[in-house]
Tab-separated table of C-alpha atoms in Angstrom:
chain	number	residue	atom	x	y	z
A	176	MET	CA	33.165	-5.095	-36.822
A	177	THR	CA	32.952	-2.933	-33.735
A	178	THR	CA	33.459	0.517	-35.212
A	179	GLU	CA	32.103	2.438	-38.175
A	180	GLU	CA	35.650	2.838	-39.453
A	181	ASN	CA	36.187	-0.924	-39.568
A	182	ILE	CA	32.845	-1.402	-41.298
A	183	ASN	CA	33.729	1.110	-44.005
A	184	LYS	CA	37.171	-0.462	-44.546
A	185	ILE	CA	35.728	-3.954	-45.004
A	186	TRP	CA	33.022	-2.637	-47.324
A	187	ALA	CA	35.639	-0.826	-49.423
A	188	LEU	CA	37.671	-4.039	-49.579
A	189	ILE	CA	34.672	-6.065	-50.789
A	190	GLN	CA	33.885	-3.442	-53.429
A	191	SER	CA	37.470	-3.063	-54.613
A	192	SER	CA	37.292	-5.981	-57.014
A	193	ASN	CA	34.890	-8.345	-58.717
A	194	PHE	CA	35.096	-11.924	-57.513
A	195	GLU	CA	33.011	-15.060	-57.528
A	196	LYS	CA	29.994	-15.077	-55.192
A	197	LYS	CA	30.418	-11.406	-54.385
A	198	THR	CA	26.751	-11.005	-53.444
A	199	TYR	CA	27.153	-13.851	-50.942
A	200	TRP	CA	29.977	-12.008	-49.183
A	201	GLU	CA	28.025	-8.776	-49.261
A	202	LEU	CA	25.128	-10.460	-47.467
A	203	ARG	CA	27.495	-11.935	-44.893
A	204	PHE	CA	28.883	-8.441	-44.406
A	205	TYR	CA	25.426	-6.950	-43.736
A	206	GLU	CA	24.678	-9.775	-41.317
A	207	SER	CA	27.760	-8.912	-39.270
A	208	ILE	CA	26.972	-5.236	-38.739
A	209	PRO	CA	25.636	-4.694	-35.205
A	210	SER	CA	22.342	-2.820	-34.952
A	211	SER	CA	24.046	0.102	-33.198
A	212	LEU	CA	26.156	0.775	-36.308
A	213	GLN	CA	23.526	0.275	-38.988
A	214	SER	CA	22.837	3.178	-41.333
A	215	LYS	CA	20.403	4.116	-44.095
A	216	SER	CA	23.213	4.067	-46.670
A	217	TYR	CA	23.657	0.325	-46.107
A	218	ILE	CA	19.938	-0.288	-46.644
A	219	ASP	CA	20.502	1.040	-50.149
A	220	HIS	CA	23.480	-1.311	-50.497
A	221	ILE	CA	21.381	-4.276	-49.335
A	222	LEU	CA	18.723	-3.538	-51.948
A	223	GLU	CA	21.417	-3.148	-54.591
A	224	THR	CA	22.794	-6.542	-53.633
A	225	VAL	CA	19.307	-8.043	-54.049
A	226	LYS	CA	19.151	-6.473	-57.516
A	227	ASN	CA	22.402	-8.252	-58.396
A	228	LEU	CA	21.616	-11.716	-57.009
A	229	PRO	CA	22.438	-14.323	-59.691
A	230	ASN	CA	19.939	-16.833	-60.991
A	231	TYR	CA	18.977	-19.596	-58.570
A	232	THR	CA	20.318	-17.873	-55.465
A	233	TYR	CA	19.216	-19.167	-52.071
A	234	PHE	CA	18.333	-16.024	-50.160
A	235	TYR	CA	18.151	-16.250	-46.346
A	236	PHE	CA	16.064	-13.501	-44.767
A	237	GLY	CA	17.377	-14.675	-41.412
A	238	GLN	CA	20.710	-13.042	-42.266
A	239	LEU	CA	19.037	-9.650	-42.114
A	240	VAL	CA	16.800	-10.071	-39.073
A	241	ASN	CA	18.999	-7.742	-37.029
A	242	TRP	CA	18.095	-4.914	-39.452
A	243	GLN	CA	14.358	-5.231	-38.863
A	244	LYS	CA	14.224	-3.217	-35.661
A	245	ASN	CA	15.793	-0.139	-37.232
A	246	TYR	CA	14.351	-0.620	-40.732
A	247	PRO	CA	11.036	-2.490	-40.408
A	248	THR	CA	10.110	-2.196	-44.113
A	249	LEU	CA	13.278	-3.902	-45.342
A	250	PHE	CA	11.784	-7.369	-45.900
A	251	GLU	CA	8.811	-5.910	-47.761
A	252	LYS	CA	11.166	-4.003	-50.078
A	253	ILE	CA	13.170	-7.180	-50.705
A	254	LEU	CA	9.993	-9.109	-51.581
A	255	ILE	CA	8.948	-6.415	-54.049
A	256	LEU	CA	12.396	-6.440	-55.675
A	257	THR	CA	12.631	-10.231	-55.945
A	258	ASN	CA	9.084	-10.529	-57.303
A	259	GLU	CA	9.908	-7.986	-59.985
A	260	ARG	CA	13.159	-9.694	-60.959
A	261	ILE	CA	11.509	-13.103	-61.108
A	262	LYS	CA	8.751	-11.734	-63.316
A	263	VAL	CA	10.873	-9.584	-65.647
A	264	GLU	CA	14.119	-11.561	-65.795
A	265	ASN	CA	12.592	-15.041	-65.476
A	266	ILE	CA	15.092	-16.047	-62.802
A	267	LYS	CA	14.795	-18.060	-59.596
A	268	ILE	CA	15.523	-16.571	-56.194
A	269	VAL	CA	14.799	-19.208	-53.581
A	270	PHE	CA	13.681	-18.607	-49.974
A	271	LEU	CA	13.434	-20.793	-46.908
A	272	SER	CA	9.827	-21.474	-45.898
A	273	SER	CA	10.512	-19.825	-42.519
A	274	ILE	CA	10.081	-16.412	-44.174
A	275	PHE	CA	6.328	-17.039	-44.322
A	276	ARG	CA	6.195	-18.624	-40.869
A	277	VAL	CA	8.741	-17.098	-38.497
A	278	HIS	CA	9.108	-13.734	-40.234
A	279	TYR	CA	5.601	-13.335	-41.634
A	280	THR	CA	4.761	-10.205	-39.630
A	281	SER	CA	7.894	-8.541	-41.041
A	282	LEU	CA	6.744	-8.865	-44.662
A	283	GLY	CA	4.601	-5.736	-44.626
A	284	LYS	CA	0.969	-4.951	-45.355
A	285	ASN	CA	0.961	-5.509	-49.111
A	286	LEU	CA	-0.805	-8.868	-49.267
A	287	SER	CA	-0.573	-9.070	-53.070
A	288	THR	CA	3.227	-8.943	-52.804
A	289	ILE	CA	3.259	-11.687	-50.157
A	290	LYS	CA	0.913	-13.911	-52.206
A	291	GLU	CA	3.020	-13.495	-55.337
A	292	ALA	CA	6.196	-14.326	-53.413
A	293	TYR	CA	4.614	-17.443	-51.878
A	294	LEU	CA	3.388	-18.737	-55.237
A	295	ASN	CA	6.840	-18.141	-56.727
A	296	GLN	CA	8.411	-20.302	-54.046
A	297	ILE	CA	6.059	-23.267	-54.482
A	298	ARG	CA	6.890	-23.119	-58.187
A	299	PHE	CA	10.621	-23.235	-57.454
A	300	GLN	CA	10.620	-25.883	-54.713
A	301	ASN	CA	8.717	-29.183	-54.809
A	302	SER	CA	8.661	-29.477	-51.021
A	303	PHE	CA	8.691	-25.824	-50.093
A	304	GLU	CA	6.391	-26.008	-47.087
A	305	SER	CA	4.991	-29.351	-46.009
A	306	SER	CA	3.428	-27.914	-42.832
A	307	GLY	CA	1.392	-25.251	-44.652
A	308	GLU	CA	1.878	-22.771	-41.783
A	309	GLY	CA	2.986	-19.923	-44.021
A	310	LEU	CA	0.102	-20.510	-46.397
A	311	ILE	CA	-2.332	-20.442	-43.492
A	312	ASN	CA	-0.869	-17.116	-42.323
A	313	ILE	CA	-1.803	-15.654	-45.701
A	314	ILE	CA	-5.256	-17.251	-45.706
A	315	LYS	CA	-5.963	-15.810	-42.258
A	316	GLN	CA	-5.700	-12.387	-43.875
A	317	ASP	CA	-7.539	-13.334	-47.050
A	318	ASN	CA	-9.651	-16.508	-46.971
A	319	SER	CA	-10.184	-16.406	-50.746
A	320	PHE	CA	-6.484	-17.110	-51.331
A	321	LEU	CA	-7.102	-20.758	-50.431
A	322	LEU	CA	-9.039	-21.291	-53.658
A	323	ASP	CA	-6.592	-19.214	-55.732
A	324	PHE	CA	-3.705	-21.227	-54.314
A	325	THR	CA	-5.453	-24.558	-54.938
A	326	LYS	CA	-6.215	-23.678	-58.554
A	327	THR	CA	-2.612	-22.632	-59.135
A	328	VAL	CA	-1.340	-25.918	-57.681
A	329	TYR	CA	-3.539	-28.009	-59.977
A	330	GLN	CA	-3.180	-25.875	-63.091
A	331	GLU	CA	0.621	-25.806	-62.836
A	332	ASP	CA	1.023	-29.353	-61.444
A	333	LEU	CA	2.660	-28.231	-58.208
A	334	ASN	CA	2.843	-29.979	-54.835
A	335	PHE	CA	0.106	-29.510	-52.253
A	336	PRO	CA	1.239	-29.021	-48.603
A	337	HIS	CA	1.103	-32.334	-46.727
A	338	LYS	CA	-0.629	-30.822	-43.719
A	339	LEU	CA	-3.254	-28.084	-43.783
A	340	SER	CA	-5.215	-28.900	-40.636
A	341	GLY	CA	-4.214	-25.509	-39.210
A	342	ILE	CA	-6.881	-24.110	-41.512
A	343	TRP	CA	-9.459	-24.907	-38.818
A	344	GLU	CA	-8.027	-22.123	-36.666
A	345	ILE	CA	-9.931	-19.769	-38.988
A	346	SER	CA	-13.462	-19.503	-37.593
A	347	THR	CA	-15.237	-18.960	-40.932
A	348	ILE	CA	-13.129	-21.215	-43.154
A	349	GLU	CA	-16.001	-23.608	-43.960
A	350	LYS	CA	-17.438	-21.155	-46.480
A	351	GLN	CA	-14.148	-21.136	-48.403
A	352	LEU	CA	-13.538	-24.874	-48.046
A	353	GLU	CA	-16.659	-25.831	-50.016
A	354	PRO	CA	-15.510	-24.370	-53.378
A	355	VAL	CA	-11.987	-25.649	-52.701
A	356	PHE	CA	-13.291	-29.177	-52.134
A	357	ASP	CA	-15.528	-28.903	-55.194
A	358	PHE	CA	-12.534	-27.893	-57.291
A	359	ILE	CA	-10.231	-30.647	-55.974
A	360	ILE	CA	-12.932	-33.265	-56.496
A	361	SER	CA	-13.467	-32.067	-60.071
A	362	LYS	CA	-9.751	-32.693	-60.717
A	363	THR	CA	-9.518	-36.004	-58.868
A	364	THR	CA	-9.463	-39.284	-60.773
A	365	TRP	CA	-8.508	-41.633	-57.918
A	366	TYR	CA	-10.110	-42.392	-54.562
A	367	ASN	CA	-7.279	-43.068	-52.143
A	368	LYS	CA	-5.546	-40.442	-49.963
A	369	THR	CA	-6.182	-37.410	-52.111
A	370	ASN	CA	-5.135	-33.857	-51.180
A	371	LEU	CA	-8.477	-33.518	-49.396
A	372	ASN	CA	-6.982	-35.620	-46.603
A	373	ASN	CA	-4.372	-32.941	-45.939
A	374	PHE	CA	-6.974	-30.669	-44.334
A	375	PHE	CA	-7.622	-33.263	-41.624
A	376	VAL	CA	-4.142	-34.541	-40.667
A	377	ASN	CA	-3.615	-34.324	-36.886
A	378	ILE	CA	-6.355	-31.761	-36.278
A	379	ASP	CA	-6.230	-30.041	-32.914
A	380	LEU	CA	-8.811	-31.668	-30.626
A	381	LYS	CA	-10.740	-28.431	-30.181
A	382	TYR	CA	-11.513	-28.289	-33.913
A	383	LEU	CA	-12.585	-31.915	-34.431
A	384	LYS	CA	-16.330	-31.328	-34.041
A	385	ARG	CA	-16.259	-28.495	-36.580
A	386	ALA	CA	-14.279	-30.564	-39.064
A	387	ASP	CA	-16.617	-33.538	-38.678
A	388	ALA	CA	-19.681	-31.325	-39.017
A	389	PHE	CA	-18.249	-29.824	-42.194
A	390	ILE	CA	-17.819	-33.240	-43.830
A	391	LEU	CA	-21.347	-34.366	-42.964
A	392	LYS	CA	-22.893	-31.102	-44.120
A	393	TYR	CA	-20.809	-31.130	-47.291
A	394	ILE	CA	-22.109	-34.530	-48.411
A	395	SER	CA	-25.659	-33.703	-47.270
A	396	ASN	CA	-25.748	-30.790	-49.708
A	397	ASP	CA	-25.858	-33.263	-52.608
A	398	LEU	CA	-26.419	-36.908	-51.720
A	399	THR	CA	-26.590	-37.865	-55.409
A	400	ASN	CA	-22.920	-36.973	-55.896
A	401	THR	CA	-21.369	-40.377	-55.291
A	402	LYS	CA	-17.860	-39.204	-56.137
A	403	LYS	CA	-18.053	-36.580	-53.409
A	404	ILE	CA	-19.344	-39.105	-50.865
A	405	SER	CA	-16.629	-41.602	-51.852
A	406	LEU	CA	-13.894	-39.040	-51.304
A	407	MET	CA	-15.324	-37.963	-47.945
A	408	LEU	CA	-15.307	-41.644	-46.969
A	409	ASP	CA	-11.634	-41.787	-47.947
A	410	ILE	CA	-10.947	-38.907	-45.547
A	411	ALA	CA	-12.904	-40.662	-42.812
A	412	ARG	CA	-11.068	-43.968	-43.300
A	413	ASN	CA	-7.654	-42.302	-43.182
A	414	GLN	CA	-8.169	-39.497	-40.674
A	415	ARG	CA	-11.556	-39.745	-38.899
A	416	LYS	CA	-12.625	-43.398	-38.645
A	417	GLN	CA	-15.474	-42.424	-36.310
A	418	LEU	CA	-17.149	-40.674	-39.241
A	419	VAL	CA	-17.493	-43.695	-41.532
A	420	ASP	CA	-20.699	-44.949	-39.920
A	421	LYS	CA	-22.125	-41.431	-39.712
A	422	ILE	CA	-21.574	-40.905	-43.433
A	423	LEU	CA	-23.264	-44.214	-44.142
A	424	ILE	CA	-26.297	-43.346	-42.026
A	425	THR	CA	-26.472	-39.839	-43.473
A	426	PHE	CA	-26.786	-41.327	-46.942
A	427	VAL	CA	-29.140	-44.262	-46.348
A	428	SER	CA	-31.469	-42.304	-44.048
A	429	SER	CA	-31.891	-39.394	-46.474
A	430	TYR	CA	-31.423	-40.903	-49.916
A	431	PRO	CA	-31.629	-44.732	-49.797
A	432	SER	CA	-31.118	-45.307	-53.514
A	433	LEU	CA	-29.645	-48.738	-54.277
A	434	SER	CA	-28.222	-47.650	-57.627
A	435	LEU	CA	-26.351	-44.748	-55.992
A	436	PHE	CA	-25.344	-46.920	-53.029
A	437	LYS	CA	-23.584	-49.272	-55.457
A	438	GLU	CA	-21.622	-46.375	-56.975
A	439	ILE	CA	-20.148	-45.222	-53.665
A	440	ARG	CA	-16.679	-46.505	-52.704
A	441	TRP	CA	-17.649	-47.780	-49.262
A	442	GLN	CA	-14.609	-50.018	-49.115
A	443	SER	CA	-10.967	-49.034	-49.444
A	444	SER	CA	-9.349	-50.065	-52.710
A	445	THR	CA	-6.555	-51.710	-50.699
A	446	THR	CA	-7.311	-55.067	-49.083
A	447	ILE	CA	-4.536	-57.034	-47.373
A	448	SER	CA	-4.703	-60.741	-46.576
A	449	SER	CA	-2.198	-62.735	-44.549
A	450	GLY	CA	-1.764	-66.176	-43.045
A	451	ASN	CA	-4.990	-68.149	-42.879
A	452	THR	CA	-7.184	-65.144	-43.662
A	453	PHE	CA	-9.071	-65.334	-46.944
A	454	PHE	CA	-10.136	-62.431	-49.129
A	455	GLY	CA	-13.699	-63.690	-49.229
A	456	ASP	CA	-13.914	-63.592	-45.431
A	457	ILE	CA	-12.405	-60.087	-45.313
A	458	HIS	CA	-14.933	-58.716	-47.787
A	459	ALA	CA	-17.848	-60.574	-46.200
A	460	SER	CA	-16.896	-59.184	-42.789
A	461	PHE	CA	-16.719	-55.646	-44.179
A	462	TRP	CA	-20.145	-55.781	-45.782
A	463	GLN	CA	-21.610	-57.474	-42.702
A	464	LYS	CA	-20.462	-54.468	-40.667
A	465	ILE	CA	-22.137	-52.122	-43.154
A	466	LEU	CA	-25.350	-54.144	-42.908
A	467	SER	CA	-25.217	-54.155	-39.098
A	468	VAL	CA	-24.835	-50.374	-38.957
A	469	ILE	CA	-27.903	-49.922	-41.155
A	470	GLU	CA	-29.953	-52.480	-39.216
A	471	ASN	CA	-29.023	-50.934	-35.862
A	472	ALA	CA	-30.102	-47.528	-37.141
A	473	ASP	CA	-33.641	-48.957	-37.456
A	474	LEU	CA	-34.569	-46.919	-40.531
A	475	GLY	CA	-37.507	-49.120	-41.512
A	476	TYR	CA	-38.642	-50.319	-44.904
A	477	LYS	CA	-36.922	-47.573	-46.932
A	478	THR	CA	-33.565	-49.371	-46.595
A	479	LEU	CA	-35.022	-52.802	-47.426
A	480	GLU	CA	-33.623	-52.903	-50.965
A	481	ILE	CA	-30.119	-51.963	-49.792
A	482	LYS	CA	-30.200	-54.560	-47.002
A	483	GLN	CA	-31.288	-57.288	-49.413
A	484	TYR	CA	-28.425	-56.314	-51.719
A	485	LEU	CA	-25.936	-56.458	-48.831
A	486	ARG	CA	-27.125	-59.894	-47.669
A	487	LYS	CA	-26.675	-61.216	-51.193
A	488	LYS	CA	-23.212	-59.651	-51.398
A	489	ILE	CA	-22.186	-61.152	-48.051
A	490	LYS	CA	-23.291	-64.618	-49.152
A	491	GLU	CA	-21.332	-64.304	-52.402
A	492	TYR	CA	-18.151	-63.448	-50.506
A	493	LEU	CA	-18.665	-66.217	-47.952
A	494	ASP	CA	-19.014	-68.662	-50.848
A	495	LYS	CA	-15.762	-67.303	-52.305
A	496	ALA	CA	-14.058	-67.788	-48.939
A	497	ASP	CA	-15.207	-71.425	-48.867
A	498	LYS	CA	-13.755	-71.904	-52.344
A	499	GLU	CA	-10.472	-70.325	-51.214
A	500	ARG	CA	-10.326	-72.760	-48.314
A	501	ARG	CA	-11.033	-75.761	-50.590
A	502	ASP	CA	-8.413	-74.625	-53.073
A	503	LYS	CA	-5.833	-74.197	-50.336
A	504	PHE	CA	-6.626	-77.653	-48.933
A	505	ILE	CA	-6.336	-79.280	-52.378
A	506	PHE	CA	-3.508	-77.279	-53.955
A	507	GLY	CA	-1.712	-75.861	-50.912
A	508	ASP	CA	-0.378	-72.322	-50.642
């Protein structure tokens, strides 16, 4: 389509009859118009096409990128229209996640519209955005959206992005993370690889100290909350192994309560044994390491009760390992 005359002829042809997937062909038509031949009248046609999109249409903003230079508010107008149709007509208009990543700056200044559109998409698509980059773009403009988003995910049983470590690019995010973590923990009934881990997957090296400091400060705020400590340990085991010992020392040096110590999930719920390795030995070795960390910290008499408990626990597991060995010798594998 190299001339205005050709453009008008093709448009007239498309409009001359009703046929299946007409809106699809209209969008392909708009995509093919070179920027030098774009006109305001076709902006109105584009918006009319959006108004006529059938239920469960996959809408690709990339088709209209070449219109952005001449009509920079186009994507914002499309978002407003689709939000309204989704709300009023109860239909699904599905986007690629790239709209909130690659084309985010083209979506306009109305943050409420962008938030609504993002939440619509995570409702429509189970794996809408595993990287979380689009979500982080929104949070950079409004930190409080992180908590709103998290509550929506849990209340509506939606999928949480697999990776949200980009959140640490935001210099003041710690203040918003605390209520988010509190909320997730309040909804968590298991202790292995929860959504809390997603904030720490492959963190950029320059943010590691901040992330580590956040975890240690977060547990220090309430050392009687054993569920919180257990879940921070799960993060450390899966993402930041260097933190495990620091969490242990933070607890026993500040609040060396044996009853609370017993409630904390110091050990992963998954233990694997193979070959000539016995479960008793594995557990004994784990608790011996815990004891060694505490002893090396030289915290004095205040950890005496915990150390006595650990020595007893180690002996019990070593005895179990001996029994495993006897049983294997007598009964075989």
